[in-house]
Amino acid sequence: MEIKFFGATKFVTGSNILISTKKYNLLLDCGMFQGEKEIEDFNFAQFPYDPQKIDYLILTHAHIDHSGRIPKLVNEGFKGKIISTKPTMQLCEIMLKDSAHIQESDAVWENNRRKRAGEELKKPLYTIQEAQHSISYFKTYDYDQEIKLNDDIKLIFRDAGHILGSAILELWINEDGNNIKIVYSGDLGMPGRPIIRNPEYIADADYLIIESTYGNRIHENYSDSMDKLIDIIERTALRGGTVLIPSFAVGRTQELIYELNKYYEYTNTEEYKKIPIYIDSPMAIEATRIFQENAIYFDEDAKKLILSGDNPFAFDNLRYVQSQEESMNLNKAQYPKVIISASGMANAGRIRHHLKHNLWNPQNSLVFVGYQAEGTLGRLILDGAKKVKLLGEEIAVELEVYNVQGFSAHADIVHLKEWLSHFEKKPKKAFVVHGEVDAANSLSRELLYDFGIESIIPNFGDGFIIKDGFTSQISDLDINILNERFDILNEIELLEDEIKNLKLLIEENKNDKILRKSYDILKNKVTEAKSVLLEINLLLGK
Ligand SMILES: [Zn+2]
């Protein structure tokens, strides 16, 4: 049996793992690469395997970095089955269509430029129609149900507590009479989060594939974060301002609605504090509908609330905004309010219009409740930009900016270890994926020191033969080229961070004495660094 890693290797997006036996090929997840343009360009590259030869795609959850290349896989010949839970399929339908919509409009925009430059036109990664078509390949199953794919392969989905429908995968594969059990964590959630259940524990595995997004971090306390958010809302309302919350349409937005419902309906909140809360995102509205249809998968608290007759996604001062016109009118209204809108990183969607109309006004507040990736508008503002370019206009950033960090849907290192501690039989080996280098390294160390589990942090394209309880690495020349490019890009990104840190150190002025004493040496070192950069440029032929 072979296992190969084609994404989320030393970074967090593009999850894609290929497992091949003599008879079958199965993929675990088929996600999109997201982030810097160089990384996103990989979405257009050919799959490093023949999609026609894939028998099954097993999908852990609907997030685009796990599902976003499914329509491309189908376009390029995939004829197998996509195996997932029902909510994952339902959420995928809206998320893949939304992703296609973004792909189509990106292509239109890029092609206007290419036409002017006389260049060849670009095709979108996939269209809305193609996204819709790919949904017909899904076959859905329940949690905890034994799913027999064929005589050799069976699997069980366990709740991963990450987003609605998310699953940990227990996979049993038989080859030549040898049975091997692989466990793939998918994205692991944080226990105690609203609406969804806690991640389930797993007792044993021969091989473990585990995510490491926050392998080196401890999250802020959740209820403190919620209190902080309420406090910001009330202080902003008192001075007559608007609170903008860029939020992922699926998951985070429903969580916020659920918590605000609890606050406004169950805590004796004074009437005057019940300012209008607008959910301005058609996709969030669709996703909320899917949540409501799947209450059977909610945790006990949420079920109790529903059984008591409350709809946790509705309260008196909550409004869902569907039409574009109504959305635009929000910016003419002068009363205190909260606008929760997508996208979560402010790089697309209606939130951009609201930012344009509200960033300049010091009465207002902007609250980030999720991860802001490098290169996004959200990150730019979070990093302290005083002016940003938005929808063709330069806008001053004068409002209050907050970063409330305790909402993460990923287990932090404390909870990753807690989850691992429930293995009764230790895996022979672990593969650490879905984490940047520092995070993956940190988890890998903990695996060894705390649990005695040896682990591998695969590079893009790394393959391993699993036989008689041993793993050995295989390599593939074509893949190595891609891998090397990822590797160098990674190093350059680290270098970028270090240069930024150096700049800060020098700007801080604390080191004036050292600076004066070592001025000549420092200057020489910087000149040396510049000449090394020149050499790299020469090597790359520029
Ligand atoms: Zn996820």
XYZ file of C-alpha atoms and ligand atoms in Angstrom:
543
model
C 0.000 0.000 0.000
C 1.219 3.467 -0.838
C 0.294 6.783 0.663
C 1.162 10.091 -1.012
C 0.687 13.651 0.160
C -0.333 16.275 -2.398
C -1.366 19.254 -0.275
C -1.504 20.775 3.211
C 2.141 19.725 3.484
C 3.975 22.220 5.716
C 1.159 24.675 5.008
C -2.572 24.624 5.734
C -4.428 24.547 2.418
C -4.961 22.158 -0.501
C -5.539 18.994 1.576
C -5.174 15.995 -0.746
C -3.908 12.507 0.128
C -3.746 9.533 -2.239
C -3.851 5.964 -0.903
C -3.219 3.206 -3.445
C -3.500 -0.525 -3.036
C -2.962 -3.086 -5.802
C -6.667 -2.841 -6.639
C -7.930 0.570 -5.601
C -7.041 4.261 -5.504
C -8.682 6.446 -2.943
C -8.304 10.123 -2.208
C -8.804 11.728 1.166
C -10.013 15.316 0.575
C -9.430 17.376 -2.552
C -8.934 20.911 -1.328
C -8.068 24.200 -2.882
C -4.755 25.992 -2.362
C -5.423 29.397 -0.819
C -3.364 32.434 0.083
C -0.658 34.160 -1.931
C -1.057 34.223 -5.700
C 1.895 31.851 -6.214
C 0.176 29.252 -4.026
C -3.247 29.749 -5.651
C -1.696 29.205 -9.102
C -1.137 25.560 -8.091
C -4.907 25.061 -8.365
C -4.519 25.280 -12.118
C -1.710 22.690 -12.265
C -2.481 19.155 -13.407
C -3.322 16.649 -10.682
C -0.212 14.553 -9.943
C -2.312 11.403 -10.603
C -4.902 10.381 -13.174
C -8.377 11.443 -11.892
C -9.934 8.715 -14.093
C -8.215 6.071 -11.977
C -9.532 7.274 -8.630
C -12.236 4.944 -7.271
C -13.309 6.930 -4.210
C -12.885 10.391 -2.767
C -13.526 10.430 0.962
C -14.309 13.943 2.139
C -13.827 14.929 5.810
C -15.673 18.256 5.672
C -16.979 21.035 3.451
C -14.347 23.755 3.942
C -12.946 24.870 0.598
C -9.354 24.011 1.549
C -10.581 20.382 1.769
C -13.212 20.310 -1.008
C -12.429 23.157 -3.407
C -10.905 21.160 -6.269
C -13.695 18.569 -6.489
C -15.305 20.116 -9.618
C -11.867 20.205 -11.258
C -11.345 16.523 -10.387
C -14.695 15.684 -12.020
C -13.901 17.880 -15.053
C -10.702 15.923 -15.533
C -12.285 12.502 -15.606
C -13.085 11.369 -12.066
C -15.908 8.811 -12.256
C -15.795 7.357 -8.765
C -17.886 8.043 -5.688
C -17.522 10.919 -3.247
C -18.171 9.649 0.282
C -19.181 12.121 3.005
C -21.726 12.889 5.703
C -25.022 14.485 4.604
C -24.370 17.984 6.031
C -20.947 17.974 4.351
C -22.589 17.366 0.985
C -25.231 20.041 1.582
C -22.671 22.622 2.682
C -20.387 21.648 -0.199
C -23.139 22.440 -2.661
C -23.360 26.078 -1.547
C -19.632 26.477 -0.935
C -18.510 25.023 -4.255
C -21.054 27.141 -6.143
C -19.847 30.223 -4.275
C -16.249 29.280 -5.047
C -17.181 28.832 -8.737
C -18.839 32.235 -8.722
C -15.587 33.784 -7.458
C -13.587 31.784 -10.059
C -15.867 33.008 -12.847
C -15.698 36.655 -11.851
C -11.922 36.461 -11.363
C -11.611 35.094 -14.897
C -13.805 37.877 -16.351
C -11.682 40.508 -14.621
C -8.398 38.897 -15.658
C -9.612 38.430 -19.236
C -10.463 42.130 -19.604
C -6.821 42.805 -18.855
C -5.603 40.012 -21.145
C -7.766 41.240 -24.022
C -6.170 44.681 -23.744
C -2.703 43.107 -23.601
C -3.441 40.785 -26.554
C -2.824 37.728 -24.394
C -4.513 34.330 -24.458
C -7.769 34.267 -22.445
C -7.998 32.397 -19.167
C -10.665 29.801 -18.328
C -12.106 29.794 -14.804
C -10.942 26.871 -12.637
C -14.556 25.676 -12.886
C -18.006 27.133 -13.471
C -21.117 27.235 -11.277
C -22.671 24.602 -13.535
C -19.656 22.317 -13.140
C -19.731 22.784 -9.368
C -23.414 21.815 -9.327
C -22.715 18.767 -11.507
C -19.983 17.497 -9.170
C -22.533 17.197 -6.341
C -24.194 14.292 -8.203
C -21.127 12.155 -7.398
C -21.761 12.300 -3.639
C -23.002 9.376 -1.604
C -23.728 10.266 1.990
C -23.590 8.259 5.220
C -24.207 8.826 8.896
C -21.658 9.154 11.668
C -20.679 5.900 13.393
C -22.098 3.836 10.532
C -19.849 1.109 9.133
C -19.426 1.879 5.437
C -18.209 -1.029 3.337
C -16.829 0.390 0.083
C -15.839 -3.057 -1.228
C -14.320 -6.334 -0.015
C -11.052 -4.616 0.903
C -11.995 -1.209 2.270
C -14.335 -0.090 5.013
C -14.599 3.139 6.979
C -16.434 4.940 9.754
C -16.985 8.692 10.107
C -16.634 10.032 13.674
C -17.655 13.543 14.628
C -14.655 15.911 14.396
C -16.471 18.830 16.083
C -14.927 21.291 13.609
C -17.891 22.443 11.494
C -21.308 20.937 10.891
C -20.839 17.536 9.237
C -17.079 17.407 9.836
C -15.578 13.977 10.316
C -12.574 12.092 11.583
C -11.946 9.102 9.386
C -11.346 5.551 10.602
C -10.249 3.566 7.586
C -9.545 -0.175 7.379
C -7.728 -1.423 4.308
C -7.001 -5.009 3.460
C -4.280 -5.873 0.999
C -3.002 -9.418 0.432
C -4.590 -10.525 3.676
C -2.909 -7.737 5.706
C -5.279 -5.416 7.522
C -4.135 -1.889 8.176
C -6.093 0.738 10.067
C -5.475 4.372 9.158
C -6.989 7.243 11.128
C -7.174 10.677 9.493
C -8.098 13.458 11.920
C -9.379 15.794 9.194
C -9.640 19.187 10.916
C -10.135 18.660 14.645
C -12.439 21.035 16.502
C -12.189 22.630 19.939
C -14.323 21.013 22.650
C -17.034 23.175 24.230
C -17.911 25.171 21.137
C -21.576 26.091 20.602
C -24.014 24.168 18.362
C -21.761 21.329 17.214
C -20.634 18.358 19.283
C -17.166 17.806 20.716
C -14.579 15.840 18.722
C -14.916 12.092 19.286
C -11.972 10.141 20.658
C -10.317 7.314 18.782
C -8.886 4.296 20.566
C -6.439 2.859 18.084
C -4.741 3.145 14.710
C -1.817 1.565 12.915
C -1.112 4.856 11.176
C -2.342 8.305 12.090
C -2.596 11.352 9.834
C -3.095 14.394 12.031
C -3.667 18.113 11.437
C -1.405 20.643 13.182
C -2.881 24.097 12.382
C -2.336 25.262 15.981
C 0.353 22.753 16.936
C 2.268 25.562 18.643
C -0.517 27.745 20.047
C -2.946 27.941 22.959
C -6.266 29.668 22.229
C -7.775 32.481 24.246
C -10.697 31.482 26.425
C -13.957 31.245 24.452
C -16.388 32.872 26.888
C -13.905 35.711 27.537
C -13.870 36.318 23.796
C -17.657 36.401 23.660
C -17.751 38.880 26.585
C -15.199 41.035 24.785
C -17.347 41.056 21.646
C -20.494 42.062 23.560
C -18.529 44.821 25.290
C -17.272 46.215 21.963
C -20.820 46.130 20.534
C -22.252 48.033 23.496
C -19.523 50.654 23.697
C -19.773 51.326 19.957
C -23.584 51.557 20.137
C -23.374 54.084 22.996
C -21.425 56.483 20.819
C -23.820 55.908 17.916
C -21.478 53.808 15.802
C -21.710 50.692 13.639
C -19.880 47.430 14.393
C -18.613 45.544 11.348
C -17.790 41.857 11.733
C -16.275 40.100 8.705
C -17.207 36.492 9.277
C -17.004 33.174 7.430
C -20.499 32.492 6.118
C -20.450 28.858 7.162
C -19.862 28.008 10.800
C -18.557 31.170 12.425
C -21.635 33.230 11.474
C -24.083 30.625 12.857
C -21.990 30.418 16.034
C -22.216 34.209 16.492
C -25.987 34.204 15.874
C -26.399 31.377 18.385
C -24.379 33.189 21.076
C -26.078 36.549 20.443
C -29.464 34.784 20.674
C -28.431 33.519 24.111
C -27.285 36.983 25.157
C -30.365 38.890 23.993
C -32.963 36.312 25.024
C -31.624 34.737 28.202
C -29.577 37.315 30.146
C -31.995 40.097 31.076
C -30.406 42.435 28.567
C -31.999 45.882 28.808
C -34.267 46.724 25.865
C -32.234 49.776 24.786
C -29.202 47.526 24.270
C -31.025 45.386 21.712
C -29.661 47.171 18.651
C -30.293 45.676 15.206
C -27.978 42.825 14.210
C -27.856 42.329 10.430
C -26.669 39.117 8.795
C -25.742 40.441 5.372
C -24.643 37.434 3.334
C -26.866 35.306 1.080
C -24.496 32.386 1.587
C -24.681 32.705 5.391
C -28.485 32.649 5.095
C -28.323 29.469 2.976
C -25.879 27.904 5.435
C -28.111 28.805 8.392
C -30.988 27.012 6.635
C -28.811 23.904 6.284
C -27.886 24.135 9.975
C -31.576 24.224 10.886
C -32.275 21.141 8.765
C -29.527 19.219 10.570
C -30.358 19.922 14.209
C -30.061 16.175 14.805
C -26.261 16.629 14.727
C -26.245 19.490 17.270
C -24.844 19.156 20.790
C -27.113 18.618 23.785
C -27.357 22.331 24.737
C -28.482 23.376 21.285
C -30.981 20.506 21.087
C -32.397 21.462 24.490
C -32.846 25.039 23.327
C -34.745 23.889 20.256
C -36.891 21.455 22.256
C -37.797 24.295 24.623
C -39.374 26.019 21.625
C -36.626 28.541 20.900
C -35.186 28.935 17.445
C -31.513 29.701 18.239
C -31.088 31.365 14.850
C -33.802 33.972 15.398
C -34.302 36.754 17.947
C -36.220 40.036 17.878
C -33.343 42.331 16.922
C -31.849 39.939 14.320
C -32.445 40.634 10.614
C -31.346 38.552 7.637
C -30.497 40.728 4.635
C -31.108 39.033 1.314
C -31.282 41.667 -1.456
C -28.435 43.832 -2.657
C -30.651 46.916 -2.342
C -31.331 46.283 1.326
C -27.639 45.657 1.863
C -26.759 49.017 0.308
C -29.423 50.799 2.356
C -27.665 49.685 5.537
C -24.961 52.215 4.800
C -27.458 55.084 4.599
C -28.943 54.265 7.999
C -27.509 56.418 10.800
C -28.492 54.376 13.885
C -26.211 52.073 15.924
C -26.099 48.542 14.509
C -24.021 45.421 13.946
C -23.346 44.133 10.430
C -22.061 40.555 10.160
C -21.028 39.903 6.582
C -18.745 37.700 4.460
C -16.059 37.078 3.459
C -14.265 36.369 6.704
C -10.976 37.847 5.488
C -12.625 40.785 3.675
C -11.066 39.812 0.353
C -14.446 39.430 -1.399
C -18.171 39.805 -0.830
C -20.515 42.428 0.602
C -18.312 43.214 3.603
C -16.119 45.239 1.253
C -18.927 47.744 0.568
C -19.562 48.112 4.273
C -15.866 48.640 4.938
C -15.754 51.312 2.251
C -18.607 53.220 3.919
C -17.477 52.760 7.533
C -13.673 52.569 7.789
C -13.184 56.335 7.815
C -15.501 57.032 10.765
C -13.901 56.869 14.266
C -17.340 56.212 15.822
C -17.374 52.719 14.281
C -15.644 49.473 15.209
C -14.290 46.618 13.125
C -13.985 43.234 14.836
C -12.048 40.307 13.402
C -13.278 36.968 14.700
C -11.244 34.623 12.527
C -7.857 33.966 11.000
C -6.617 36.665 8.568
C -4.269 35.133 5.991
C -1.287 37.016 4.689
C -2.104 39.091 1.601
C -5.793 39.657 2.454
C -7.449 43.033 3.115
C -8.318 41.854 6.622
C -4.671 41.156 7.420
C -3.628 44.531 5.981
C -6.011 46.419 8.283
C -5.142 44.199 11.241
C -1.462 44.954 10.690
C -2.265 48.642 11.112
C -2.646 50.068 7.579
C -3.751 53.710 7.838
C -5.190 53.794 4.320
C -6.477 50.995 2.094
C -7.622 50.780 -1.489
C -11.179 49.520 -1.707
C -13.431 49.227 -4.765
C -11.337 51.753 -6.663
C -11.102 54.317 -3.871
C -8.533 55.119 -1.221
C -10.151 54.963 2.229
C -8.706 56.150 5.541
C -8.834 53.639 8.383
C -10.026 55.693 11.363
C -12.368 53.301 13.178
C -11.416 51.088 16.147
C -9.968 47.732 15.089
C -10.219 44.672 17.343
C -8.958 41.146 17.012
C -10.963 38.712 19.122
C -9.119 35.425 18.892
C -10.893 32.859 21.003
C -13.334 31.596 18.341
C -11.030 29.240 16.436
C -12.628 26.044 15.111
C -9.312 24.169 15.365
C -7.992 22.367 18.424
C -4.989 24.125 19.953
C -1.925 22.212 21.140
C -3.461 21.526 24.559
C -6.514 19.926 22.969
C -4.590 18.130 20.236
C -2.643 16.441 23.047
C -5.810 15.780 25.007
C -7.296 14.078 21.943
C -4.125 12.047 21.407
C -4.118 10.913 25.032
C -7.239 8.805 24.347
C -5.420 6.422 22.023
C -5.200 3.149 23.935
C -2.970 1.565 21.333
C -0.220 3.810 20.068
C 0.031 4.255 16.265
C 3.183 2.858 14.620
C 3.736 6.172 12.941
C 2.051 9.532 12.517
C 2.030 11.855 9.530
C 1.732 15.503 10.550
C -0.111 17.638 7.988
C -2.145 20.874 7.724
C 0.195 23.146 9.644
C 2.932 25.640 8.889
C 6.480 24.453 9.568
C 6.724 25.727 13.166
C 3.315 24.362 14.141
C 3.961 20.969 12.496
C 7.407 20.706 14.141
C 5.950 21.525 17.522
C 3.251 18.851 17.281
C 5.785 16.363 15.949
C 7.992 16.939 19.031
C 5.034 16.517 21.394
C 4.062 13.277 19.627
C 7.505 11.870 20.311
C 8.211 13.188 23.807
C 4.740 12.881 25.307
C 3.376 9.860 23.476
C 6.430 8.036 22.115
C 4.995 8.240 18.591
C 7.461 8.807 15.768
C 6.166 11.115 13.088
C 6.902 12.315 9.589
C 6.116 15.816 8.324
C 5.687 15.106 4.617
C 6.695 17.496 1.869
C 4.456 18.032 -1.125
C 4.525 14.852 -3.216
C 6.244 12.660 -0.638
C 5.120 9.063 -0.876
C 5.492 6.160 1.542
C 5.142 2.403 1.157
C 3.426 0.803 4.103
C 4.267 -2.855 4.397
C 4.583 -5.310 7.290
C 4.355 -2.502 9.810
C 7.159 -0.468 8.239
C 7.117 2.722 6.207
C 9.668 3.539 3.555
C 9.833 6.638 1.458
C 9.449 6.595 -2.309
C 10.272 9.515 -4.544
C 9.060 10.702 -7.875
C 11.089 13.065 -10.026
C 8.239 15.158 -11.463
C 6.735 15.628 -8.059
C 10.080 16.600 -6.595
C 10.160 19.663 -8.813
C 6.833 20.900 -7.414
C 7.974 20.022 -3.935
C 11.209 21.948 -4.342
C 9.290 25.008 -5.461
C 7.059 24.811 -2.366
C 10.128 24.373 -0.215
C 11.917 27.454 -1.562
C 8.703 29.503 -1.350
C 8.365 28.470 2.282
C 11.921 29.539 3.047
C 11.417 32.879 1.301
C 8.287 33.523 3.344
C 10.219 32.840 6.548
C 12.926 35.207 5.341
C 10.280 37.880 4.719
C 9.107 37.565 8.317
C 12.642 37.796 9.630
C 13.375 40.928 7.624
C 10.171 42.490 8.984
C 11.294 41.637 12.538
C 14.717 43.134 11.934
C 13.089 46.308 10.658
C 10.978 46.544 13.786
C 14.031 45.998 16.011
C 15.863 48.840 14.353
C 12.845 51.149 14.303
C 12.242 50.647 18.009
C 15.220 52.872 18.890
C 15.931 50.856 22.006
C 19.219 49.683 20.611
C 20.822 53.019 19.815
C 24.001 52.213 21.743
C 24.479 48.842 20.088
C 23.629 50.393 16.760
C 26.343 53.036 17.137
C 28.922 50.535 18.391
C 28.313 48.000 15.643
C 27.246 50.321 12.842
C 30.074 49.295 10.485
C 29.599 45.566 11.056
C 25.816 45.810 10.686
C 26.107 47.853 7.519
C 28.557 45.322 6.036
C 26.276 42.416 6.929
C 23.284 44.096 5.271
C 25.377 44.765 2.162
C 26.430 41.100 2.172
C 22.793 40.037 2.410
C 21.967 42.282 -0.529
C 24.660 40.670 -2.628
C 23.381 37.194 -1.714
C 19.925 38.264 -2.946
C 21.524 39.446 -6.181
C 23.195 36.041 -6.590
C 19.837 34.304 -6.126
C 18.340 36.580 -8.768
C 21.168 35.698 -11.137
C 20.646 31.981 -10.460
C 16.982 32.341 -11.335
C 17.986 34.094 -14.555
C 16.563 37.520 -13.803
Zn -11.654 23.057 8.079
